[in-house]
Amino acid sequence: MNGEDFRSKLREFHLRSKEQSSQESRVILEDEKKMNNACCVKLYLEDHTIGNLTRMNLLKQKEVTFSGYRQIHPLQHTIEIKVQTNGSIKPYDAIQKTFQDLSDEFKNLEEEWARKVAEKEKHQMKLEI
Amino acid sequence: MYKYNFEQNSQHRIEILELSDEKCKFSFEGDLSIANAIRRVMIAEVPVMAIHFVDIIENTSPLSDEFLAQRLGLIPLVSYAADSKMYDWEADADSIDDQKTKVVFTLRQKNLNDAPLEITSQHLEPEFGQVGEMAIRPVRMFSPINGKEVGIPITRLGKNQSVHVRCHALKGFGKMHAKWTPINIATFRHEAELNFDHSQTQSLSLFEKQSIRDSCPMNVFAMDANQDLIVNAIEKCVFCEECIRCAESMKKPRLIKMQHKKNKYIFTVESAGQLKAADIVQKALIVLRKKVDEISQDLSFAQQQQQI
């Protein structure tokens, strides 16, 4: 039932973005009113995979003083990431930088993986001969 | 305030330990969060094909229609061509019967003999001509007894029973339903770190060294040319602590120190047959990068809108 639910959400989302004939954003930004240099980002159709990844990599930045994430409800496919910085950088920019770093890292990993697999296959071919 | 102690800009390193079409073992040096993201994506978000809709034209087999459809859905399909397919919600509504989104198989069998007829995945015939390695087809299964090709059993027909169904295979990923999961196993564990107390190793006799070496069920230890005990294959260690128990029986409890190595993980990936194990990891990395890029784009888009 929930699996079907997730699929129908994807379909709905796709139709909505098509209707508006513009890029439908899966991201909702909220400024934290009671705190300085803090923000809350809601990501639709994401889960712990991205949540934990973002949180841990945000904490790598020296400017970030707090970052955390939660899934607001097990049946709602939305996560919420909260970030606070020490003021030398905007919280949105910190998140943006994290995603760019991650993208570069995955690109490197892809290349490394392809290289290592080719090496290993070559090595195994030699052993067979 | 709690702050993790990271190495700044740590480099990731991959080393492949074992590689075959079905199974892949590799060590990954880097962040736990990245290791876990790769694992989760391999399980739930690598797209493959699976039978999703079944038109039942005739079914007089002992299994009910729903049961038959369920069994057909669970057959793994070789999905090298899944990248060129679209999700059914991405295609236009009027071209829903398009080859872009689906592959159709027909299954039409009737048993005219007295002996029961086993219907297997070998009886599934693709409707539009597909050939070659890239074709989407049920995975080939070989008998472990004689190595002959056998299909995956679907149902059995008695005399004069027949089954005629059309199966529509769609693209999907594991988050929707487990039948779209390309892996059987995707796990990672810490690598061990074994340290000898060198003040005690010198007093060990050759017999004691040999018995420690032989106590390990995974053959982690070996003897070097000087008849000294060395750690030979650390990646095989499964933390069973047999070596420590062996040392304790020799009244040397602090001889070996066993720890988890930080930031090094050993992955085991076993393919279910849809894709090669190495391709699953590759695709998982691509999916992750695309996901991150997409969110970063959406984020800057949302930021622009908010400023207006």
GROMACS .gro file of C-alpha atoms in nm:
model
  437
    1MET     CA    1   0.000   0.000   0.000
    2ASN     CA    2   0.270   0.243   0.096
    3GLY     CA    3   0.482   0.135  -0.197
    4GLU     CA    4   0.193   0.213  -0.427
    5ASP     CA    5   0.153   0.540  -0.243
    6PHE     CA    6   0.513   0.638  -0.312
    7ARG     CA    7   0.471   0.558  -0.680
    8SER     CA    8   0.154   0.762  -0.710
    9LYS     CA    9   0.335   1.052  -0.541
   10LEU     CA   10   0.605   1.037  -0.808
   11ARG     CA   11   0.338   1.035  -1.077
   12GLU     CA   12   0.152   1.328  -0.921
   13PHE     CA   13   0.472   1.523  -0.887
   14HIS     CA   14   0.565   1.461  -1.247
   15LEU     CA   15   0.222   1.567  -1.375
   16ARG     CA   16   0.224   1.881  -1.164
   17SER     CA   17   0.562   1.990  -1.296
   18LYS     CA   18   0.441   1.923  -1.650
   19GLU     CA   19   0.122   2.125  -1.607
   20GLN     CA   20   0.306   2.429  -1.484
   21SER     CA   21   0.548   2.384  -1.775
   22SER     CA   22   0.826   2.496  -1.548
   23GLN     CA   23   1.066   2.333  -1.314
   24GLU     CA   24   0.871   2.211  -1.015
   25SER     CA   25   1.087   2.242  -0.708
   26ARG     CA   26   1.106   1.963  -0.458
   27VAL     CA   27   1.264   2.200  -0.209
   28ILE     CA   28   1.090   2.429   0.037
   29LEU     CA   29   1.302   2.681   0.221
   30GLU     CA   30   1.207   2.820   0.559
   31ASP     CA   31   1.398   3.079   0.754
   32GLU     CA   32   1.425   3.010   1.122
   33LYS     CA   33   1.258   3.309   1.290
   34LYS     CA   34   1.382   3.260   1.644
   35MET     CA   35   1.744   3.193   1.564
   36ASN     CA   36   2.016   3.377   1.381
   37ASN     CA   37   2.191   3.228   1.081
   38ALA     CA   38   1.965   2.925   1.079
   39CYS     CA   39   1.739   2.772   0.819
   40CYS     CA   40   1.523   2.472   0.758
   41VAL     CA   41   1.505   2.296   0.423
   42LYS     CA   42   1.226   2.055   0.340
   43LEU     CA   43   1.303   1.798   0.074
   44TYR     CA   44   1.009   1.622  -0.085
   45LEU     CA   45   1.045   1.256  -0.194
   46GLU     CA   46   1.375   1.204  -0.015
   47ASP     CA   47   1.464   0.985   0.281
   48HIS     CA   48   1.748   0.893   0.518
   49THR     CA   49   1.983   0.828   0.224
   50ILE     CA   50   2.009   1.198   0.146
   51GLY     CA   51   1.925   1.315   0.499
   52ASN     CA   52   2.215   1.151   0.677
   53LEU     CA   53   2.453   1.221   0.389
   54THR     CA   54   2.376   1.594   0.399
   55ARG     CA   55   2.387   1.618   0.775
   56MET     CA   56   2.726   1.449   0.812
   57ASN     CA   57   2.881   1.644   0.527
   58LEU     CA   58   2.744   1.974   0.658
   59LEU     CA   59   2.917   1.903   0.988
   60LYS     CA   60   3.247   1.878   0.800
   61GLN     CA   61   3.237   2.249   0.729
   62LYS     CA   62   3.397   2.459   0.997
   63GLU     CA   63   3.137   2.736   0.965
   64VAL     CA   64   2.845   2.506   1.047
   65THR     CA   65   2.763   2.497   1.416
   66PHE     CA   66   2.458   2.272   1.396
   67SER     CA   67   2.299   2.044   1.142
   68GLY     CA   68   2.037   1.777   1.183
   69TYR     CA   69   1.767   1.603   0.986
   70ARG     CA   70   1.446   1.416   1.051
   71GLN     CA   71   1.176   1.243   0.856
   72ILE     CA   72   0.869   1.433   0.968
   73HIS     CA   73   0.641   1.129   0.951
   74PRO     CA   74   0.707   0.770   0.837
   75LEU     CA   75   0.420   0.794   0.587
   76GLN     CA   76   0.515   1.134   0.451
   77HIS     CA   77   0.797   1.120   0.202
   78THR     CA   78   0.958   1.439   0.321
   79ILE     CA   79   1.269   1.513   0.521
   80GLU     CA   80   1.363   1.828   0.701
   81ILE     CA   81   1.722   1.948   0.732
   82LYS     CA   82   1.805   2.215   0.986
   83VAL     CA   83   2.129   2.408   0.969
   84GLN     CA   84   2.286   2.681   1.176
   85THR     CA   85   2.612   2.855   1.093
   86ASN     CA   86   2.840   3.086   1.288
   87GLY     CA   87   2.751   3.380   1.063
   88SER     CA   88   3.051   3.390   0.834
   89ILE     CA   89   2.848   3.201   0.572
   90LYS     CA   90   2.476   3.188   0.496
   91PRO     CA   91   2.312   2.856   0.589
   92TYR     CA   92   2.172   2.813   0.235
   93ASP     CA   93   2.519   2.860   0.091
   94ALA     CA   94   2.655   2.600   0.332
   95ILE     CA   95   2.399   2.348   0.205
   96GLN     CA   96   2.466   2.441  -0.154
   97LYS     CA   97   2.840   2.394  -0.101
   98THR     CA   98   2.782   2.055   0.061
   99PHE     CA   99   2.585   1.931  -0.238
  100GLN     CA  100   2.849   2.054  -0.478
  101ASP     CA  101   3.125   1.881  -0.280
  102LEU     CA  102   2.923   1.561  -0.270
  103SER     CA  103   2.860   1.576  -0.643
  104ASP     CA  104   3.233   1.607  -0.708
  105GLU     CA  105   3.306   1.323  -0.470
  106PHE     CA  106   3.061   1.089  -0.637
  107LYS     CA  107   3.202   1.181  -0.975
  108ASN     CA  108   3.551   1.087  -0.851
  109LEU     CA  109   3.420   0.765  -0.701
  110GLU     CA  110   3.248   0.672  -1.029
  111GLU     CA  111   3.572   0.719  -1.221
  112GLU     CA  112   3.772   0.530  -0.962
  113TRP     CA  113   3.523   0.244  -0.960
  114ALA     CA  114   3.529   0.210  -1.339
  115ARG     CA  115   3.908   0.213  -1.335
  116LYS     CA  116   3.936  -0.043  -1.056
  117VAL     CA  117   3.686  -0.279  -1.220
  118ALA     CA  118   3.874  -0.262  -1.551
  119GLU     CA  119   4.201  -0.333  -1.370
  120LYS     CA  120   4.053  -0.626  -1.181
  121GLU     CA  121   3.898  -0.775  -1.494
  122LYS     CA  122   4.227  -0.744  -1.679
  123HIS     CA  123   4.405  -0.912  -1.388
  124GLN     CA  124   4.153  -1.198  -1.383
  125MET     CA  125   4.186  -1.245  -1.760
  126LYS     CA  126   4.562  -1.284  -1.718
  127LEU     CA  127   4.516  -1.543  -1.445
  128GLU     CA  128   4.284  -1.748  -1.664
  129ILE     CA  129   4.537  -1.759  -1.947
  130MET     CA  130   2.736   2.133   2.117
  131TYR     CA  131   2.861   1.811   1.969
  132LYS     CA  132   3.098   1.815   1.678
  133TYR     CA  133   3.225   1.510   1.495
  134ASN     CA  134   3.595   1.478   1.455
  135PHE     CA  135   3.644   1.450   1.083
  136GLU     CA  136   3.954   1.441   0.878
  137GLN     CA  137   3.905   1.739   0.654
  138ASN     CA  138   3.865   1.658   0.284
  139SER     CA  139   3.939   1.292   0.336
  140GLN     CA  140   4.012   1.106   0.016
  141HIS     CA  141   3.800   0.806  -0.068
  142ARG     CA  142   3.969   0.490  -0.175
  143ILE     CA  143   3.825   0.174  -0.328
  144GLU     CA  144   3.996  -0.163  -0.352
  145ILE     CA  145   3.824  -0.457  -0.519
  146LEU     CA  146   3.881  -0.784  -0.334
  147GLU     CA  147   3.660  -1.022  -0.529
  148LEU     CA  148   3.479  -0.976  -0.856
  149SER     CA  149   3.250  -1.197  -1.058
  150ASP     CA  150   2.926  -1.134  -1.244
  151GLU     CA  151   2.716  -1.233  -0.944
  152LYS     CA  152   2.926  -1.123  -0.650
  153CYS     CA  153   3.153  -0.836  -0.569
  154LYS     CA  154   3.352  -0.765  -0.256
  155PHE     CA  155   3.536  -0.441  -0.211
  156SER     CA  156   3.686  -0.228   0.060
  157PHE     CA  157   3.585   0.134   0.082
  158GLU     CA  158   3.794   0.384   0.270
  159GLY     CA  159   3.601   0.697   0.355
  160ASP     CA  160   3.300   0.838   0.530
  161LEU     CA  161   3.041   0.620   0.700
  162SER     CA  162   2.762   0.844   0.566
  163ILE     CA  163   2.876   0.793   0.208
  164ALA     CA  164   2.919   0.419   0.258
  165ASN     CA  165   2.566   0.396   0.395
  166ALA     CA  166   2.422   0.610   0.117
  167ILE     CA  167   2.578   0.379  -0.143
  168ARG     CA  168   2.436   0.075   0.035
  169ARG     CA  169   2.087   0.222   0.064
  170VAL     CA  170   2.081   0.331  -0.299
  171MET     CA  171   2.194  -0.012  -0.418
  172ILE     CA  172   1.903  -0.170  -0.232
  173ALA     CA  173   1.628   0.076  -0.310
  174GLU     CA  174   1.705   0.310  -0.598
  175VAL     CA  175   1.885   0.139  -0.884
  176PRO     CA  176   1.629   0.113  -1.166
  177VAL     CA  177   1.558  -0.227  -1.323
  178MET     CA  178   1.269  -0.389  -1.509
  179ALA     CA  179   1.005  -0.618  -1.360
  180ILE     CA  180   0.667  -0.747  -1.470
  181HIS     CA  181   0.408  -0.512  -1.325
  182PHE     CA  182   0.079  -0.558  -1.516
  183VAL     CA  183  -0.053  -0.896  -1.624
  184ASP     CA  184  -0.346  -0.934  -1.863
  185ILE     CA  185  -0.499  -1.272  -1.793
  186ILE     CA  186  -0.670  -1.407  -2.102
  187GLU     CA  187  -0.708  -1.763  -1.987
  188ASN     CA  188  -0.604  -1.932  -1.667
  189THR     CA  189  -0.717  -2.283  -1.581
  190SER     CA  190  -0.397  -2.362  -1.390
  191PRO     CA  191  -0.418  -2.464  -1.022
  192LEU     CA  192  -0.298  -2.117  -0.918
  193SER     CA  193  -0.541  -1.827  -0.892
  194ASP     CA  194  -0.497  -1.520  -1.116
  195GLU     CA  195  -0.351  -1.304  -0.838
  196PHE     CA  196  -0.109  -1.576  -0.735
  197LEU     CA  197   0.007  -1.618  -1.094
  198ALA     CA  198   0.057  -1.243  -1.137
  199GLN     CA  199   0.254  -1.224  -0.813
  200ARG     CA  200   0.484  -1.507  -0.923
  201LEU     CA  201   0.538  -1.347  -1.264
  202GLY     CA  202   0.628  -1.017  -1.100
  203LEU     CA  203   0.902  -1.173  -0.892
  204ILE     CA  204   1.091  -1.315  -1.193
  205PRO     CA  205   1.413  -1.115  -1.232
  206LEU     CA  206   1.458  -0.971  -1.581
  207VAL     CA  207   1.799  -0.893  -1.730
  208SER     CA  208   1.794  -0.513  -1.729
  209TYR     CA  209   2.100  -0.378  -1.910
  210ALA     CA  210   1.858  -0.185  -2.132
  211ALA     CA  211   1.668  -0.031  -1.841
  212ASP     CA  212   1.857   0.297  -1.886
  213SER     CA  213   1.703   0.352  -2.228
  214LYS     CA  214   1.350   0.296  -2.093
  215MET     CA  215   1.132   0.561  -1.930
  216TYR     CA  216   0.925   0.531  -1.616
  217ASP     CA  217   0.562   0.492  -1.711
  218TRP     CA  218   0.472   0.826  -1.548
  219GLU     CA  219   0.732   1.007  -1.756
  220ALA     CA  220   0.581   0.902  -2.087
  221ASP     CA  221   0.286   1.083  -2.246
  222ALA     CA  222  -0.050   0.941  -2.156
  223ASP     CA  223  -0.141   0.867  -2.520
  224SER     CA  224   0.175   0.669  -2.585
  225ILE     CA  225   0.128   0.443  -2.286
  226ASP     CA  226   0.160   0.132  -2.506
  227ASP     CA  227   0.493   0.253  -2.630
  228GLN     CA  228   0.809   0.049  -2.641
  229LYS     CA  229   0.976   0.334  -2.456
  230THR     CA  230   0.825   0.239  -2.124
  231LYS     CA  231   0.764  -0.131  -2.136
  232VAL     CA  232   0.847  -0.475  -2.262
  233VAL     CA  233   0.566  -0.719  -2.321
  234PHE     CA  234   0.595  -1.095  -2.275
  235THR     CA  235   0.334  -1.353  -2.367
  236LEU     CA  236   0.293  -1.687  -2.201
  237ARG     CA  237   0.070  -1.933  -2.385
  238GLN     CA  238   0.082  -2.298  -2.295
  239LYS     CA  239  -0.157  -2.587  -2.289
  240ASN     CA  240  -0.092  -2.934  -2.157
  241LEU     CA  241  -0.234  -3.210  -2.378
  242ASN     CA  242  -0.042  -3.495  -2.217
  243ASP     CA  243  -0.118  -3.698  -1.908
  244ALA     CA  244   0.206  -3.598  -1.738
  245PRO     CA  245   0.203  -3.260  -1.562
  246LEU     CA  246   0.374  -2.977  -1.752
  247GLU     CA  247   0.592  -2.735  -1.561
  248ILE     CA  248   0.559  -2.377  -1.684
  249THR     CA  249   0.881  -2.184  -1.630
  250SER     CA  250   1.026  -1.847  -1.719
  251GLN     CA  251   1.165  -2.010  -2.036
  252HIS     CA  252   0.813  -2.015  -2.178
  253LEU     CA  253   0.787  -1.633  -2.161
  254GLU     CA  254   0.821  -1.494  -2.512
  255PRO     CA  255   0.902  -1.127  -2.577
  256GLU     CA  256   0.646  -0.967  -2.806
  257PHE     CA  257   0.848  -0.721  -3.006
  258GLY     CA  258   1.166  -0.873  -3.139
  259GLN     CA  259   1.457  -0.828  -2.905
  260VAL     CA  260   1.788  -0.999  -2.957
  261GLY     CA  261   2.136  -1.004  -2.817
  262GLU     CA  262   2.296  -0.945  -2.480
  263MET     CA  263   2.110  -0.620  -2.420
  264ALA     CA  264   1.764  -0.772  -2.460
  265ILE     CA  265   1.531  -0.761  -2.164
  266ARG     CA  266   1.452  -1.124  -2.085
  267PRO     CA  267   1.411  -1.346  -1.781
  268VAL     CA  268   1.744  -1.438  -1.623
  269ARG     CA  269   1.886  -1.774  -1.721
  270MET     CA  270   1.900  -2.031  -1.447
  271PHE     CA  271   2.112  -2.343  -1.451
  272SER     CA  272   2.048  -2.659  -1.258
  273PRO     CA  273   2.305  -2.711  -0.982
  274ILE     CA  274   2.291  -3.087  -1.043
  275ASN     CA  275   2.368  -3.127  -1.413
  276GLY     CA  276   2.431  -2.771  -1.529
  277LYS     CA  277   2.141  -2.780  -1.774
  278GLU     CA  278   1.943  -2.462  -1.829
  279VAL     CA  279   1.620  -2.465  -1.632
  280GLY     CA  280   1.370  -2.184  -1.601
  281ILE     CA  281   1.221  -2.033  -1.290
  282PRO     CA  282   0.903  -2.232  -1.211
  283ILE     CA  283   0.578  -2.036  -1.247
  284THR     CA  284   0.307  -2.301  -1.227
  285ARG     CA  285   0.224  -2.660  -1.325
  286LEU     CA  286  -0.048  -2.766  -1.566
  287GLY     CA  287  -0.247  -3.089  -1.549
  288LYS     CA  288  -0.409  -3.251  -1.852
  289ASN     CA  289  -0.608  -3.005  -2.066
  290GLN     CA  290  -0.525  -2.713  -1.839
  291SER     CA  291  -0.395  -2.404  -2.007
  292VAL     CA  292  -0.260  -2.061  -1.932
  293HIS     CA  293  -0.252  -1.757  -2.162
  294VAL     CA  294  -0.131  -1.426  -2.021
  295ARG     CA  295   0.030  -1.104  -2.142
  296CYS     CA  296   0.287  -0.954  -1.905
  297HIS     CA  297   0.390  -0.588  -1.913
  298ALA     CA  298   0.735  -0.529  -1.765
  299LEU     CA  299   0.791  -0.173  -1.641
  300LYS     CA  300   1.089   0.015  -1.510
  301GLY     CA  301   1.101   0.080  -1.139
  302PHE     CA  302   1.317   0.080  -0.831
  303GLY     CA  303   1.325  -0.104  -0.502
  304LYS     CA  304   1.152   0.169  -0.306
  305MET     CA  305   0.829   0.094  -0.490
  306HIS     CA  306   0.832  -0.282  -0.451
  307ALA     CA  307   1.102  -0.536  -0.363
  308LYS     CA  308   1.072  -0.704  -0.705
  309TRP     CA  309   1.264  -0.409  -0.854
  310THR     CA  310   1.561  -0.462  -0.622
  311PRO     CA  311   1.868  -0.567  -0.825
  312ILE     CA  312   2.060  -0.712  -0.531
  313ASN     CA  313   2.021  -1.008  -0.298
  314ILE     CA  314   2.272  -0.880  -0.047
  315ALA     CA  315   2.427  -0.540   0.001
  316THR     CA  316   2.604  -0.504   0.333
  317PHE     CA  317   2.913  -0.346   0.470
  318ARG     CA  318   3.113  -0.408   0.785
  319HIS     CA  319   3.415  -0.262   0.955
  320GLU     CA  320   3.758  -0.388   0.875
  321ALA     CA  321   3.944  -0.530   1.176
  322GLU     CA  322   4.267  -0.400   1.318
  323LEU     CA  323   4.482  -0.662   1.490
  324ASN     CA  324   4.783  -0.559   1.695
  325PHE     CA  325   5.029  -0.787   1.871
  326ASP     CA  326   5.185  -0.696   2.202
  327HIS     CA  327   5.546  -0.731   2.092
  328SER     CA  328   5.682  -0.773   2.444
  329GLN     CA  329   5.483  -1.096   2.464
  330THR     CA  330   5.526  -1.230   2.112
  331GLN     CA  331   5.897  -1.289   2.164
  332SER     CA  332   5.831  -1.536   2.443
  333LEU     CA  333   5.598  -1.748   2.227
  334SER     CA  334   5.716  -2.092   2.127
  335LEU     CA  335   5.680  -2.212   1.771
  336PHE     CA  336   5.400  -2.448   1.874
  337GLU     CA  337   5.208  -2.165   2.039
  338LYS     CA  338   5.245  -1.948   1.731
  339GLN     CA  339   5.119  -2.229   1.512
  340SER     CA  340   4.821  -2.296   1.735
  341ILE     CA  341   4.722  -1.927   1.723
  342ARG     CA  342   4.754  -1.934   1.346
  343ASP     CA  343   4.541  -2.249   1.324
  344SER     CA  344   4.282  -2.121   1.572
  345CYS     CA  345   4.155  -1.869   1.319
  346PRO     CA  346   3.870  -2.016   1.110
  347MET     CA  347   3.919  -1.751   0.837
  348ASN     CA  348   4.299  -1.800   0.800
  349VAL     CA  349   4.387  -1.442   0.881
  350PHE     CA  350   4.732  -1.528   1.022
  351ALA     CA  351   5.041  -1.670   0.857
  352MET     CA  352   5.407  -1.737   0.940
  353ASP     CA  353   5.679  -1.536   0.775
  354ALA     CA  354   6.031  -1.655   0.684
  355ASN     CA  355   6.160  -1.597   1.039
  356GLN     CA  356   5.882  -1.814   1.182
  357ASP     CA  357   5.709  -1.508   1.323
  358LEU     CA  358   5.335  -1.473   1.343
  359ILE     CA  359   5.204  -1.211   1.100
  360VAL     CA  360   4.861  -1.086   0.991
  361ASN     CA  361   4.823  -1.197   0.633
  362ALA     CA  362   4.462  -1.134   0.527
  363ILE     CA  363   4.307  -0.876   0.758
  364GLU     CA  364   4.003  -0.825   0.533
  365LYS     CA  365   3.892  -1.182   0.610
  366CYS     CA  366   3.865  -1.125   0.986
  367VAL     CA  367   3.509  -1.163   1.116
  368PHE     CA  368   3.571  -1.061   1.480
  369CYS     CA  369   3.514  -1.414   1.614
  370GLU     CA  370   3.793  -1.361   1.871
  371GLU     CA  371   3.908  -1.724   1.849
  372CYS     CA  372   4.269  -1.603   1.841
  373ILE     CA  373   4.220  -1.404   2.160
  374ARG     CA  374   4.065  -1.707   2.330
  375CYS     CA  375   4.356  -1.920   2.215
  376ALA     CA  376   4.601  -1.666   2.359
  377GLU     CA  377   4.407  -1.661   2.687
  378SER     CA  378   4.443  -2.038   2.713
  379MET     CA  379   4.820  -1.980   2.694
  380LYS     CA  380   4.791  -1.738   2.986
  381LYS     CA  381   4.864  -1.440   2.759
  382PRO     CA  382   4.532  -1.251   2.759
  383ARG     CA  383   4.668  -0.923   2.625
  384LEU     CA  384   4.869  -1.071   2.340
  385ILE     CA  385   4.633  -0.968   2.061
  386LYS     CA  386   4.433  -0.648   2.053
  387MET     CA  387   4.130  -0.645   1.824
  388GLN     CA  388   3.969  -0.319   1.713
  389HIS     CA  389   3.745  -0.175   1.448
  390LYS     CA  390   3.941   0.018   1.193
  391LYS     CA  391   3.801   0.366   1.154
  392ASN     CA  392   3.667   0.480   0.818
  393LYS     CA  393   3.729   0.154   0.638
  394TYR     CA  394   3.443  -0.070   0.537
  395ILE     CA  395   3.415  -0.397   0.350
  396PHE     CA  396   3.117  -0.421   0.117
  397THR     CA  397   2.957  -0.742  -0.005
  398VAL     CA  398   2.725  -0.705  -0.302
  399GLU     CA  399   2.542  -1.001  -0.452
  400SER     CA  400   2.341  -0.950  -0.767
  401ALA     CA  401   1.997  -1.102  -0.813
  402GLY     CA  402   2.072  -1.146  -1.184
  403GLN     CA  403   1.924  -0.832  -1.341
  404LEU     CA  404   2.260  -0.653  -1.358
  405LYS     CA  405   2.622  -0.748  -1.301
  406ALA     CA  406   2.738  -0.682  -0.944
  407ALA     CA  407   2.998  -0.428  -1.059
  408ASP     CA  408   2.735  -0.244  -1.266
  409ILE     CA  409   2.505  -0.217  -0.966
  410VAL     CA  410   2.769  -0.027  -0.769
  411GLN     CA  411   2.847   0.191  -1.072
  412LYS     CA  412   2.478   0.270  -1.122
  413ALA     CA  413   2.428   0.339  -0.753
  414LEU     CA  414   2.703   0.602  -0.769
  415ILE     CA  415   2.546   0.758  -1.079
  416VAL     CA  416   2.202   0.765  -0.915
  417LEU     CA  417   2.348   0.932  -0.606
  418ARG     CA  418   2.530   1.196  -0.807
  419LYS     CA  419   2.221   1.274  -1.014
  420LYS     CA  420   2.011   1.297  -0.698
  421VAL     CA  421   2.254   1.538  -0.536
  422ASP     CA  422   2.282   1.750  -0.853
  423GLU     CA  423   1.905   1.764  -0.886
  424ILE     CA  424   1.853   1.877  -0.529
  425SER     CA  425   2.125   2.138  -0.558
  426GLN     CA  426   1.954   2.271  -0.873
  427ASP     CA  427   1.613   2.274  -0.704
  428LEU     CA  428   1.765   2.450  -0.407
  429SER     CA  429   1.904   2.737  -0.611
  430PHE     CA  430   1.573   2.756  -0.798
  431ALA     CA  431   1.381   2.780  -0.470
  432GLN     CA  432   1.625   3.041  -0.344
  433GLN     CA  433   1.566   3.256  -0.654
  434GLN     CA  434   1.189   3.230  -0.620
  435GLN     CA  435   1.200   3.329  -0.258
  436GLN     CA  436   1.397   3.643  -0.334
  437ILE     CA  437   1.136   3.753  -0.590
   0.00000   0.00000   0.00000
